[in-house]
Backbone as a chain_set.jsonl record, in Angstrom:
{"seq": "XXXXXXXXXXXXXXXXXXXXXXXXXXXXXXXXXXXXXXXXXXXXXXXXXXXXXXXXXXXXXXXXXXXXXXXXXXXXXXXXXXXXXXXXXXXXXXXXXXXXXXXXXXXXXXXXXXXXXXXXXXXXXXXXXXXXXXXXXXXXXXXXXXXXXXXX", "coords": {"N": [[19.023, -53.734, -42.099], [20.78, -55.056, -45.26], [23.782, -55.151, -45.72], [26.043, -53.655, -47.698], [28.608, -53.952, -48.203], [31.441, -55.755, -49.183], [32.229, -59.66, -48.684], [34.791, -60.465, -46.252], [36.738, -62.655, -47.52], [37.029, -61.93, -50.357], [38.819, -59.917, -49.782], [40.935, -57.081, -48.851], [38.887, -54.986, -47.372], [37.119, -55.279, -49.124], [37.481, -53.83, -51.408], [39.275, -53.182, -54.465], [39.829, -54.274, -58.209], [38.695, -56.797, -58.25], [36.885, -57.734, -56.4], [35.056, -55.495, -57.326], [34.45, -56.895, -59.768], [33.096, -58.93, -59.094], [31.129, -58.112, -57.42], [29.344, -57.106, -59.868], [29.075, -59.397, -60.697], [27.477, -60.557, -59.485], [24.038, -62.011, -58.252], [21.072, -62.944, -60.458], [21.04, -64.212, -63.851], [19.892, -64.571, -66.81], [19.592, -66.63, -69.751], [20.736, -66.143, -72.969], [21.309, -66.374, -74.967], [23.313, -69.021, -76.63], [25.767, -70.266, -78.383], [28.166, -72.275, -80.407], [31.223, -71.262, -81.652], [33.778, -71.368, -84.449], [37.523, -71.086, -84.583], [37.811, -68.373, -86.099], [35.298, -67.187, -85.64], [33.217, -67.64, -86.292], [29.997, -68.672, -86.15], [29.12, -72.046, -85.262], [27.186, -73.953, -84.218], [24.344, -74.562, -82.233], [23.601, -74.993, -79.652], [21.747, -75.541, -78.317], [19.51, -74.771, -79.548], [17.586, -71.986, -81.307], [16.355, -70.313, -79.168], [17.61, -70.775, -76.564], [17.408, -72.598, -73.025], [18.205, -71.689, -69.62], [19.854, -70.739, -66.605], [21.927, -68.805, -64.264], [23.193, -68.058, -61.315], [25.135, -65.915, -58.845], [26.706, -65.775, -55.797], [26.541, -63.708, -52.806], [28.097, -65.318, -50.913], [30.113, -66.363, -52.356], [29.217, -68.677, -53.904], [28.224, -70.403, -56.975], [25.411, -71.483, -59.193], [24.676, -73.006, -62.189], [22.624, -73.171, -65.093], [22.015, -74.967, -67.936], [19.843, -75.132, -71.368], [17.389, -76.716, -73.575], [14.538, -74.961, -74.372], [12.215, -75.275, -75.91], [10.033, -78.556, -75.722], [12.613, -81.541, -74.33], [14.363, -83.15, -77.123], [16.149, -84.797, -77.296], [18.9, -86.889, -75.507], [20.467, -85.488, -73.653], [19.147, -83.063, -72.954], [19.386, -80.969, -71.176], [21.693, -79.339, -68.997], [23.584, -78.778, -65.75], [25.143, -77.527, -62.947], [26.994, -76.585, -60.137], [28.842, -75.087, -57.97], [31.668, -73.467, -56.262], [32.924, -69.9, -56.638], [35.412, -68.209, -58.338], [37.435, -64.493, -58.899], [39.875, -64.38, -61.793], [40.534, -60.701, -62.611], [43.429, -59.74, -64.038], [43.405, -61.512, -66.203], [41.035, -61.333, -67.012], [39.051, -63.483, -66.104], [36.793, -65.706, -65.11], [36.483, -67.979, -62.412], [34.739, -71.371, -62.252], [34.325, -73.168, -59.914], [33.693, -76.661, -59.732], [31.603, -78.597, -58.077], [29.551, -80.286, -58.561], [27.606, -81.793, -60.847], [25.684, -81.977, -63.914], [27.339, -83.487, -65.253], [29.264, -85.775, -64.878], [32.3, -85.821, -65.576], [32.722, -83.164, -65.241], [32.797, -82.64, -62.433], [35.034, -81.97, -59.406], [36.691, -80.197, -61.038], [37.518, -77.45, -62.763], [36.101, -74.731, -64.228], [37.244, -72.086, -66.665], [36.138, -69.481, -67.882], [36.251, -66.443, -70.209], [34.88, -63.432, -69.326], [33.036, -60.788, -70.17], [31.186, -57.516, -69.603], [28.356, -55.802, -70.541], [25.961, -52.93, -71.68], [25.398, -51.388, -69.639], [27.162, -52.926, -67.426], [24.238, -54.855, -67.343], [24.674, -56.852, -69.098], [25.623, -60.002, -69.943], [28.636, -61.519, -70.512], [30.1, -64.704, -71.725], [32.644, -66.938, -72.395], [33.949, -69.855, -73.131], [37.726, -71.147, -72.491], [40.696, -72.189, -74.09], [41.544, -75.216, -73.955], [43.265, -78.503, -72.832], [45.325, -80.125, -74.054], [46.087, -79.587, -76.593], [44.665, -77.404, -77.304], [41.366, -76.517, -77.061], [39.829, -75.365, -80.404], [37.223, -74.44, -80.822], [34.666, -72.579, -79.366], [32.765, -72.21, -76.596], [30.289, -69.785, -76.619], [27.914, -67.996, -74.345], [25.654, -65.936, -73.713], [23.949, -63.456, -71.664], [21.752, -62.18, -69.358], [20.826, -60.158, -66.517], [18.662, -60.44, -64.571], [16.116, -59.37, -63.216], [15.479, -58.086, -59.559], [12.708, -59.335, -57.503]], "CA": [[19.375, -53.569, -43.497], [22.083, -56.102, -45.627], [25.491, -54.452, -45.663], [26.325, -53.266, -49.478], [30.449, -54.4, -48.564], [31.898, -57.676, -49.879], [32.748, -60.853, -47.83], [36.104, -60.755, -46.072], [37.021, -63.152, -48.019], [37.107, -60.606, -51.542], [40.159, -59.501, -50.464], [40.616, -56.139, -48.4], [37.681, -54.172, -47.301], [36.21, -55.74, -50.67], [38.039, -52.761, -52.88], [39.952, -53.411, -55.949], [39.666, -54.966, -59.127], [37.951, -58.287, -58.261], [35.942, -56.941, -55.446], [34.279, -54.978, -58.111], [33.851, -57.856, -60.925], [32.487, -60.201, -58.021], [29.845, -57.203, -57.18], [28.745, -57.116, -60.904], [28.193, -61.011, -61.022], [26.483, -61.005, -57.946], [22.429, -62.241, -58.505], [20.47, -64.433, -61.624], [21.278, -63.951, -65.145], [18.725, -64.988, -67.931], [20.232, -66.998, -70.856], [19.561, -65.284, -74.068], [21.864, -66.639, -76.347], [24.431, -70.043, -76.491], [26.367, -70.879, -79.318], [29.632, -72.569, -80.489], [31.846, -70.553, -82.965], [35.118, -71.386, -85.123], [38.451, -70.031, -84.875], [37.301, -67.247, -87.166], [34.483, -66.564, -84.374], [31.701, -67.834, -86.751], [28.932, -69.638, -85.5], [28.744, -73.05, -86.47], [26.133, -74.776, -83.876], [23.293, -73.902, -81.236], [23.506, -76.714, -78.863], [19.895, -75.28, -77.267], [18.185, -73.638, -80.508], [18.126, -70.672, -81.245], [15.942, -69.651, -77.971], [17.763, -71.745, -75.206], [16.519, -71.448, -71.524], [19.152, -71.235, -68.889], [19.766, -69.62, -65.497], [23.566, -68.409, -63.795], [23.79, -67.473, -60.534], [26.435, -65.799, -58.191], [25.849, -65.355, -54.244], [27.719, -63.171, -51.828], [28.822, -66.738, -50.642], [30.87, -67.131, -53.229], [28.536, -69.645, -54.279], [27.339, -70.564, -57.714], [24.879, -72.598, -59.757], [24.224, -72.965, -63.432], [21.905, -74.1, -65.666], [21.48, -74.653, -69.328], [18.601, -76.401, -71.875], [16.212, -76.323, -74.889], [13.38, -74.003, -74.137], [11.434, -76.391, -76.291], [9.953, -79.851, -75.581], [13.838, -81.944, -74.991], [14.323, -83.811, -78.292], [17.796, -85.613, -76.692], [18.809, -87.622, -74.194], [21.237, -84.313, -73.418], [18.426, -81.464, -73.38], [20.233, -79.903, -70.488], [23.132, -79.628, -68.234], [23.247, -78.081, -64.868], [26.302, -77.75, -62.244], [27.169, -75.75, -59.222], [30.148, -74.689, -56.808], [31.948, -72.059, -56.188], [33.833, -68.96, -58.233], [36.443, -67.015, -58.096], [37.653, -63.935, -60.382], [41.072, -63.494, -62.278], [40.847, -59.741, -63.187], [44.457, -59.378, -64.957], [43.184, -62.204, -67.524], [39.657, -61.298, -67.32], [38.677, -64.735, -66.179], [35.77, -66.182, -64.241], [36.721, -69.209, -62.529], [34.084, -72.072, -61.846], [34.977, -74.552, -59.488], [32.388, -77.879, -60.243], [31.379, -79.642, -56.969], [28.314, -81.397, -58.588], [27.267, -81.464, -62.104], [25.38, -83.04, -64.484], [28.458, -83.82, -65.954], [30.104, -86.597, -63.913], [33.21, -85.289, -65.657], [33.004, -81.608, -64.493], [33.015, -82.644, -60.715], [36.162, -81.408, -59.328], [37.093, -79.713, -62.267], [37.657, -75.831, -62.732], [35.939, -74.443, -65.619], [37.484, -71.251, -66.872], [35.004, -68.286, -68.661], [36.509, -65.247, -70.365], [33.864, -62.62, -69.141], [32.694, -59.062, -70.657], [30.244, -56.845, -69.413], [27.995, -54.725, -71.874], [24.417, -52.516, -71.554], [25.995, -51.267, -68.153], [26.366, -54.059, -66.336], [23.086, -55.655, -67.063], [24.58, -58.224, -70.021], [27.68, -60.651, -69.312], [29.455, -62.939, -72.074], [30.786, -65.869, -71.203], [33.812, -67.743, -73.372], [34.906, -71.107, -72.692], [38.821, -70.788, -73.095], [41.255, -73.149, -74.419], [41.534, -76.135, -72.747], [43.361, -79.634, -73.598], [47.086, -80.304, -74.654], [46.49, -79.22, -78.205], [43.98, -76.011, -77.025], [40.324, -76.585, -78.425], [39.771, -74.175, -81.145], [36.222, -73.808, -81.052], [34.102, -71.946, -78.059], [31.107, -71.717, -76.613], [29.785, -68.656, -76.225], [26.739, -67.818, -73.457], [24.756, -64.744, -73.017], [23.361, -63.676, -70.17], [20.648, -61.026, -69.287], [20.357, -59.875, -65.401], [17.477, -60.42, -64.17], [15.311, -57.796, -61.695], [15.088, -58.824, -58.25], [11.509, -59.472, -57.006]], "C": [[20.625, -54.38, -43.802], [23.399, -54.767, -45.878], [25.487, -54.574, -47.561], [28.072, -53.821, -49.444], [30.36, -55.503, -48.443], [32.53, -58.364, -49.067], [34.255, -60.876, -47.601], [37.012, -61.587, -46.911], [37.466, -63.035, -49.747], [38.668, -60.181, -51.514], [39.933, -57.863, -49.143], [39.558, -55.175, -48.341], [36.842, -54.346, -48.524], [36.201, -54.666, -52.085], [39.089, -53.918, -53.259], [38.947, -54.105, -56.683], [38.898, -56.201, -59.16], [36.906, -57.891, -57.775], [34.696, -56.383, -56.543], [33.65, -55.829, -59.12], [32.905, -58.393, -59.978], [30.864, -59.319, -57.745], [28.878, -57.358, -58.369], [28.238, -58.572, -61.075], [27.643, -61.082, -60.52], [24.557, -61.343, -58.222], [22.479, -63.265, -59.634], [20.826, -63.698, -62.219], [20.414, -64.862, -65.748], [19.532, -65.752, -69.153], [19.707, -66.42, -71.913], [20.095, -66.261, -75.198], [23.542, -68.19, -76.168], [24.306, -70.668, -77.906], [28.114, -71.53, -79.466], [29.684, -72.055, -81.874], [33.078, -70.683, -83.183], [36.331, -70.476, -84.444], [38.576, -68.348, -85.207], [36.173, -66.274, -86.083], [32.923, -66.78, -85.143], [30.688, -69.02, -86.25], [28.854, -71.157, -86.408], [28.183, -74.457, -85.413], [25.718, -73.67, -82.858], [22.624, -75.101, -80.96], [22.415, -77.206, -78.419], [18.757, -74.611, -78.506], [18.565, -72.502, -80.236], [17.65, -69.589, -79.91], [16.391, -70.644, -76.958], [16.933, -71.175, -74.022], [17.708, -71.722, -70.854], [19.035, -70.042, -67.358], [21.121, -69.679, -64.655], [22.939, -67.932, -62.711], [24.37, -67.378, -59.264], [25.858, -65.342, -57.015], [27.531, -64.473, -53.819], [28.576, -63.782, -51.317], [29.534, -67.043, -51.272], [30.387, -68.188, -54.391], [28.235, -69.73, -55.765], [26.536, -71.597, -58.264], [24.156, -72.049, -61.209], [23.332, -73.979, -64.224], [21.204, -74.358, -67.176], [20.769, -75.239, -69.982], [17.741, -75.827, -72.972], [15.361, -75.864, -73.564], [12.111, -75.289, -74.433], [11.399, -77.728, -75.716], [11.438, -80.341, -75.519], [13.405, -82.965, -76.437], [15.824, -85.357, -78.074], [17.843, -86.068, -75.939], [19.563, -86.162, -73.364], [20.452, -82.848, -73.158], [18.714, -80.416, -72.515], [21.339, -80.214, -69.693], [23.159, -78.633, -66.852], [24.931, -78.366, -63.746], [26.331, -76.77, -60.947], [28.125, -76.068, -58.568], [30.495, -73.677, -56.455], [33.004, -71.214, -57.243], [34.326, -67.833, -57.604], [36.761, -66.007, -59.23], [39.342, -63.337, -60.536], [40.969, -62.113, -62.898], [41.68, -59.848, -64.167], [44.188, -60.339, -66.322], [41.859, -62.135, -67.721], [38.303, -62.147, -67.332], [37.491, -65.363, -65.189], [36.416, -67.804, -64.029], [35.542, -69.995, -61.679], [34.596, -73.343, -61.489], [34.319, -75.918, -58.879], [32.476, -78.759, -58.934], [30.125, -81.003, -57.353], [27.53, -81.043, -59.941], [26.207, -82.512, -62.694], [25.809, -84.106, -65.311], [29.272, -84.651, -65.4], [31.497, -85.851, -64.239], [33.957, -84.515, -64.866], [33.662, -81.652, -62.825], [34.484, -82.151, -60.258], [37.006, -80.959, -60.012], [36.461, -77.789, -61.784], [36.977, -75.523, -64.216], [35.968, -72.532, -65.34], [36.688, -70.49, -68.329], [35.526, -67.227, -68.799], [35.036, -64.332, -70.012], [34.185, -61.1, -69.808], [31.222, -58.791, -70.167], [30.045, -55.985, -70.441], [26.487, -54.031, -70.999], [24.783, -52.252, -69.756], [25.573, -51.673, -66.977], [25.278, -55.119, -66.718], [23.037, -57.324, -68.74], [25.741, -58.216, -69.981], [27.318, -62.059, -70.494], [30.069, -63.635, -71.425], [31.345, -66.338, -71.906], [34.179, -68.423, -72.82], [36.648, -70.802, -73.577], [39.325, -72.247, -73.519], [41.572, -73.66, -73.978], [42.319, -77.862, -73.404], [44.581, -79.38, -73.968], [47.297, -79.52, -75.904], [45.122, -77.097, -77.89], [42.795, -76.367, -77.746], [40.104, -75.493, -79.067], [38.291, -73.996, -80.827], [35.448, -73.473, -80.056], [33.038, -71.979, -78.013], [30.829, -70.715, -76.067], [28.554, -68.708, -75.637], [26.456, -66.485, -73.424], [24.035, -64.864, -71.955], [22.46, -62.579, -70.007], [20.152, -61.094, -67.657], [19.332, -59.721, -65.673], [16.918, -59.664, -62.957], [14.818, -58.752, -60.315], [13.782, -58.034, -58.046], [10.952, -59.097, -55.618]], "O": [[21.49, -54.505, -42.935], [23.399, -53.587, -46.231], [25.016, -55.407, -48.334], [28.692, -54.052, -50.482], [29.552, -56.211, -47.842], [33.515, -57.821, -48.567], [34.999, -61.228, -48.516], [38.162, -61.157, -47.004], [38.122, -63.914, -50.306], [39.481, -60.081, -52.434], [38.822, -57.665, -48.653], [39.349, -54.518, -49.361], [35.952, -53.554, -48.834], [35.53, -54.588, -53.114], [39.517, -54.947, -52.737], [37.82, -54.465, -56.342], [38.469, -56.575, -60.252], [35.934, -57.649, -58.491], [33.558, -56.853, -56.518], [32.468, -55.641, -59.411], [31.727, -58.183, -60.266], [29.75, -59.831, -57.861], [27.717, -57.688, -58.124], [27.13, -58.847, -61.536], [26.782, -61.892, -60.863], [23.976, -60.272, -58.396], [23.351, -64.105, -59.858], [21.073, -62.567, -61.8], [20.197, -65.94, -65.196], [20.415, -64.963, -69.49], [18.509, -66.15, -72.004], [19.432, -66.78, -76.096], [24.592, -67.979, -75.56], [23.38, -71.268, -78.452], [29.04, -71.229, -78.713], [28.909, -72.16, -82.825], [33.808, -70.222, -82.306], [36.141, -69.392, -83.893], [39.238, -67.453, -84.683], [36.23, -65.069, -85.837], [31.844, -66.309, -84.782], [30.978, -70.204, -86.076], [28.646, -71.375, -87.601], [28.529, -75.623, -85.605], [26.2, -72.567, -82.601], [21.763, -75.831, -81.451], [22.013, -78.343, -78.172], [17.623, -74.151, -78.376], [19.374, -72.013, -79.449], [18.19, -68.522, -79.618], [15.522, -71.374, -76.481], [16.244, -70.168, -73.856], [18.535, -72.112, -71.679], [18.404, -69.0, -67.178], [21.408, -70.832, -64.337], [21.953, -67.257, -63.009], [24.316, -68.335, -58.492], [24.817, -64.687, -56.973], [28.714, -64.5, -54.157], [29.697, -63.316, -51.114], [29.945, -68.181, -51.044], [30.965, -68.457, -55.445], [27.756, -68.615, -55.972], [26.847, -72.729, -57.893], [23.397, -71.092, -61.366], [23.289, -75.202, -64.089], [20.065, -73.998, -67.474], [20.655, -76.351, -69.465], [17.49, -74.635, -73.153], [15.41, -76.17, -72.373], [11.417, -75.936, -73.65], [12.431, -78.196, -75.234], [12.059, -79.854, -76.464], [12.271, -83.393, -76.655], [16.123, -86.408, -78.64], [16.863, -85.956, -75.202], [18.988, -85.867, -72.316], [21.016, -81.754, -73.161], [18.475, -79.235, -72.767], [21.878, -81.32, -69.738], [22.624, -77.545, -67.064], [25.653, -79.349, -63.911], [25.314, -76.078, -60.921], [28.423, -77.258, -58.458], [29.653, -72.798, -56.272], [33.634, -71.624, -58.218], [33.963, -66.966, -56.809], [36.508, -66.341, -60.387], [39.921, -62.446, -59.915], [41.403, -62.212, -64.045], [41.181, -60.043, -65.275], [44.679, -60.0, -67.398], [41.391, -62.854, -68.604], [37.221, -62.0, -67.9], [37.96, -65.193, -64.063], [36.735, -68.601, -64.911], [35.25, -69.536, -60.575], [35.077, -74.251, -62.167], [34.426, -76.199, -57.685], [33.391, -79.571, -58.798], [29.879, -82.078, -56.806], [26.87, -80.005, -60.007], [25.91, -83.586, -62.169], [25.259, -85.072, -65.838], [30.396, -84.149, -65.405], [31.968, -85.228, -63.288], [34.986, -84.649, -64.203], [34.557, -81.02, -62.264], [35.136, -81.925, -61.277], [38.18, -81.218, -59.747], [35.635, -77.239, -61.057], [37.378, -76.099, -65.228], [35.341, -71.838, -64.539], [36.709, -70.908, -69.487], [35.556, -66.578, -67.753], [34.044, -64.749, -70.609], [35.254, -60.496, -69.898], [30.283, -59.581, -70.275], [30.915, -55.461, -71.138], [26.037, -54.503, -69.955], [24.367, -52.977, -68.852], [24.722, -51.433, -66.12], [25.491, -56.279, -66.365], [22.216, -58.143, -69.155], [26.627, -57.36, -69.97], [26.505, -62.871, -70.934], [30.666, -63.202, -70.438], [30.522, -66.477, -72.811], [34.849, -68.087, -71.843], [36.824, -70.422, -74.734], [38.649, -73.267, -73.381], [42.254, -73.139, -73.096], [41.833, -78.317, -74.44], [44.857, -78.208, -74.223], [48.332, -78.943, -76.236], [45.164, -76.0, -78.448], [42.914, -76.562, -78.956], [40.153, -74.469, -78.386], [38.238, -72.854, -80.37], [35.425, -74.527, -79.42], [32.246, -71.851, -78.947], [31.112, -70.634, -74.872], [27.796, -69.466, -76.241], [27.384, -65.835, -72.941], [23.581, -65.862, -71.395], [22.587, -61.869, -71.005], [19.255, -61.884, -67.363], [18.868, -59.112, -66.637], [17.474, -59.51, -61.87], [14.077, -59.727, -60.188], [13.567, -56.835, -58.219], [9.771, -59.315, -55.347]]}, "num_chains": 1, "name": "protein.A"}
């Protein structure tokens, strides 16, 4: 049988505060919902339509890999974006950190991308917020939904 305690590497016996976020990310997540919204917090694009497709996820390894995209036929040269590395979690700021070994993003590559996270529907739906980033802070965010998915 797999051991239910978290990778030495968590942090003591895999209690506290992180330990516990890191447990909750742990598996796939479903994309439900990706938009960018104002200052204000109003929506003002949907980079994927209004049904994107998408798939997040977090290993015991530390590991992750993401993946976002129209559902529909692409229409763009851009119709998705995909990345993976590994992730760590700031608790006290509530922060998911993704750290980009290989993207579709030449950019991203050794780049950190930081995700305000919330859990809702206990546990089984996680928000994602790109934070402010850039000398001047970008104002506007993209927001991700997510929808655990049932292991098979």
């Amino acid at each position: 049988a797999r051991s239910k305690r978290a990778p030495a590497h968590w942090g003591a016996r895999g209690a506290g505060p992180a330990a516990k976020v890191k447990r909750q990310l742990l598996g796939s997540w479903r994309l439900v919902s990706f938009v960018v919204v104002d200052e204000q917090g109003t929506v003002i694009g949907r980079p994927y339509g209004r049904e994107p497709a998408g798939k997040l996820t977090y290993t015991r390894a530390g590991d992750i890999w993401a993946h976002t995209g129209q559902a529909a036929p692409p229409r763009a040269a851009r119709a998705a974006n995909w990345y993976t590395g590994t992730f760590s979690v700031d608790v006290r700021r509530r922060v998911v950190r993704h750290r980009v070994q290989y993207s579709s993003i030449a950019a991203w590559e050794g780049t950190t991308l930081l995700r305000r996270y919330h859990f809702a529907g206990s546990g089984r739906a996680l928000t994602l917020v790109t934070l402010p980033e850039g000398p001047a802070g970008n104002k506007v965010r993209l927001v991700l939904r997510w929808r655990k998915m049932a292991w098979r």
